Amino acid sequence: MIVSWLIAVAFTLIADQARACSLNYTGVVFGKYDFYNDAALLSSGNIDVSCASGVGYTITLSAGNGTYEQRVMASGAHLLNYNLFTAANRALVWGDATYGSARVSGSGSGEAVNHVVYGSIPPHQNVPAGNYSDTVTVMITF
């Protein structure tokens, strides 16, 4: 049985626009989650950082409604586990360098630098159909 769900992770951005960096983002949208699928549902989003040449920066993500060990999306009282990662192999949770999470760093080139946010929803979570979402805060320090 395939249940149609629209699952999105929205990013709330915090930055000091008067300084040397700015960013744009595309949230992680998972689409339809199938309880019977044996594979995790994967998706990705983007954080584009534009800094003056040579300006170093670090990007951290909040835990949202959950923890870095297990983020959760909610639809009313129902919860769906997921997480966000720094690379396509989904080995390091993207966070704030606490509880085993990692930050992503870079250096400005004067042009936008793309950082992909890799998402994964573990299989076999028996949750009711609905629109599940979470808000993750993106913070850039430079």
GROMACS .gro file of C-alpha atoms in nm:
model
  142
    1MET     CA    1   0.000   0.000   0.000
    2ILE     CA    2   0.142   0.336  -0.101
    3VAL     CA    3   0.021   0.635   0.094
    4SER     CA    4   0.072   0.976  -0.058
    5TRP     CA    5   0.245   1.224   0.171
    6LEU     CA    6   0.402   1.557   0.109
    7ILE     CA    7   0.688   1.584   0.352
    8ALA     CA    8   0.898   1.898   0.357
    9VAL     CA    9   1.173   2.029   0.574
   10ALA     CA   10   1.166   2.406   0.582
   11PHE     CA   11   1.474   2.607   0.657
   12THR     CA   12   1.463   2.921   0.866
   13LEU     CA   13   1.769   3.131   0.800
   14ILE     CA   14   1.962   3.357   1.033
   15ALA     CA   15   2.239   3.579   0.899
   16ASP     CA   16   2.383   3.924   0.944
   17GLN     CA   17   2.321   4.080   0.603
   18ALA     CA   18   2.534   4.385   0.682
   19ARG     CA   19   2.845   4.167   0.677
   20ALA     CA   20   3.032   3.993   0.399
   21CYS     CA   21   2.807   3.687   0.341
   22SER     CA   22   2.454   3.603   0.227
   23LEU     CA   23   2.272   3.280   0.157
   24ASN     CA   24   1.987   3.125  -0.035
   25TYR     CA   25   1.830   2.786   0.024
   26THR     CA   26   1.609   2.518  -0.121
   27GLY     CA   27   1.439   2.302   0.142
   28VAL     CA   28   1.446   1.923   0.152
   29VAL     CA   29   1.120   1.784   0.009
   30PHE     CA   30   1.084   1.408   0.046
   31GLY     CA   31   0.758   1.351  -0.142
   32LYS     CA   32   0.569   1.023  -0.098
   33TYR     CA   33   0.675   0.791   0.184
   34ASP     CA   34   0.587   0.421   0.142
   35PHE     CA   35   0.575   0.225   0.470
   36TYR     CA   36   0.628  -0.104   0.282
   37ASN     CA   37   0.943   0.005   0.100
   38ASP     CA   38   1.254  -0.162   0.245
   39ALA     CA   39   1.480   0.130   0.151
   40ALA     CA   40   1.509   0.466   0.319
   41LEU     CA   41   1.344   0.756   0.137
   42LEU     CA   42   1.619   0.994   0.024
   43SER     CA   43   1.606   1.356  -0.086
   44SER     CA   44   1.821   1.667  -0.083
   45GLY     CA   45   1.811   2.044  -0.059
   46ASN     CA   46   2.066   2.321  -0.105
   47ILE     CA   47   2.225   2.603   0.089
   48ASP     CA   48   2.408   2.851  -0.134
   49VAL     CA   49   2.653   3.077   0.048
   50SER     CA   50   2.793   3.391  -0.112
   51CYS     CA   51   3.087   3.547   0.074
   52ALA     CA   52   3.356   3.788  -0.030
   53SER     CA   53   3.672   3.617  -0.151
   54GLY     CA   54   3.873   3.472   0.136
   55VAL     CA   55   3.601   3.505   0.402
   56GLY     CA   56   3.578   3.179   0.596
   57TYR     CA   57   3.237   3.058   0.718
   58THR     CA   58   3.073   2.772   0.904
   59ILE     CA   59   2.716   2.648   0.853
   60THR     CA   60   2.527   2.480   1.136
   61LEU     CA   61   2.175   2.333   1.138
   62SER     CA   62   1.947   2.314   1.442
   63ALA     CA   63   1.793   1.986   1.556
   64GLY     CA   64   1.442   2.106   1.466
   65ASN     CA   65   1.169   1.926   1.660
   66GLY     CA   66   1.394   1.635   1.751
   67THR     CA   67   1.756   1.577   1.837
   68TYR     CA   68   2.069   1.539   1.629
   69GLU     CA   69   2.047   1.165   1.688
   70GLN     CA   70   1.692   1.162   1.545
   71ARG     CA   71   1.513   1.460   1.395
   72VAL     CA   72   1.135   1.432   1.368
   73MET     CA   73   0.868   1.576   1.143
   74ALA     CA   74   0.521   1.621   1.285
   75SER     CA   75   0.169   1.601   1.151
   76GLY     CA   76  -0.044   1.696   1.448
   77ALA     CA   77   0.051   1.452   1.724
   78HIS     CA   78   0.206   1.202   1.478
   79LEU     CA   79   0.584   1.192   1.435
   80LEU     CA   80   0.801   1.068   1.148
   81ASN     CA   81   1.175   1.017   1.205
   82TYR     CA   82   1.430   1.157   0.959
   83ASN     CA   83   1.772   1.316   0.955
   84LEU     CA   84   1.992   1.554   0.756
   85PHE     CA   85   2.350   1.479   0.654
   86THR     CA   86   2.663   1.652   0.523
   87ALA     CA   87   2.735   1.410   0.235
   88ALA     CA   88   2.563   1.172  -0.004
   89ASN     CA   89   2.682   0.866   0.193
   90ARG     CA   90   2.472   1.003   0.483
   91ALA     CA   91   2.742   0.914   0.739
   92LEU     CA   92   2.766   1.246   0.929
   93VAL     CA   93   2.459   1.419   1.068
   94TRP     CA   94   2.462   1.791   0.986
   95GLY     CA   95   2.424   1.985   1.310
   96ASP     CA   96   2.626   2.211   1.537
   97ALA     CA   97   2.918   1.978   1.625
   98THR     CA   98   2.747   1.848   1.941
   99TYR     CA   99   2.611   1.497   2.005
  100GLY     CA  100   2.812   1.353   1.716
  101SER     CA  101   2.687   1.602   1.458
  102ALA     CA  102   2.913   1.793   1.218
  103ARG     CA  103   2.931   2.149   1.087
  104VAL     CA  104   3.014   2.241   0.728
  105SER     CA  105   3.280   2.503   0.661
  106GLY     CA  106   3.396   2.686   0.352
  107SER     CA  107   3.570   2.991   0.219
  108GLY     CA  108   3.415   3.265   0.008
  109SER     CA  109   3.510   3.300  -0.357
  110GLY     CA  110   3.302   3.606  -0.439
  111GLU     CA  111   3.041   3.375  -0.599
  112ALA     CA  112   2.777   3.140  -0.460
  113VAL     CA  113   2.911   2.814  -0.316
  114ASN     CA  114   2.655   2.532  -0.312
  115HIS     CA  115   2.628   2.304  -0.008
  116VAL     CA  116   2.392   2.008  -0.054
  117VAL     CA  117   2.181   1.899   0.243
  118TYR     CA  118   2.116   1.524   0.219
  119GLY     CA  119   1.800   1.392   0.385
  120SER     CA  120   1.688   1.042   0.475
  121ILE     CA  121   1.370   0.892   0.624
  122PRO     CA  122   1.424   0.540   0.765
  123PRO     CA  123   1.192   0.269   0.626
  124HIS     CA  124   0.898   0.094   0.794
  125GLN     CA  125   0.762   0.377   1.008
  126ASN     CA  126   0.392   0.309   1.048
  127VAL     CA  127   0.246   0.659   1.069
  128PRO     CA  128  -0.090   0.790   0.946
  129ALA     CA  129  -0.112   0.971   0.614
  130GLY     CA  130  -0.070   1.346   0.642
  131ASN     CA  131   0.155   1.642   0.577
  132TYR     CA  132   0.463   1.604   0.795
  133SER     CA  133   0.705   1.892   0.843
  134ASP     CA  134   0.983   2.029   1.059
  135THR     CA  135   1.162   2.364   1.074
  136VAL     CA  136   1.540   2.356   1.088
  137THR     CA  137   1.731   2.678   1.153
  138VAL     CA  138   2.038   2.741   0.937
  139MET     CA  139   2.307   2.955   1.097
  140ILE     CA  140   2.613   3.086   0.920
  141THR     CA  141   2.903   3.230   1.114
  142PHE     CA  142   3.189   3.417   0.945
   0.00000   0.00000   0.00000
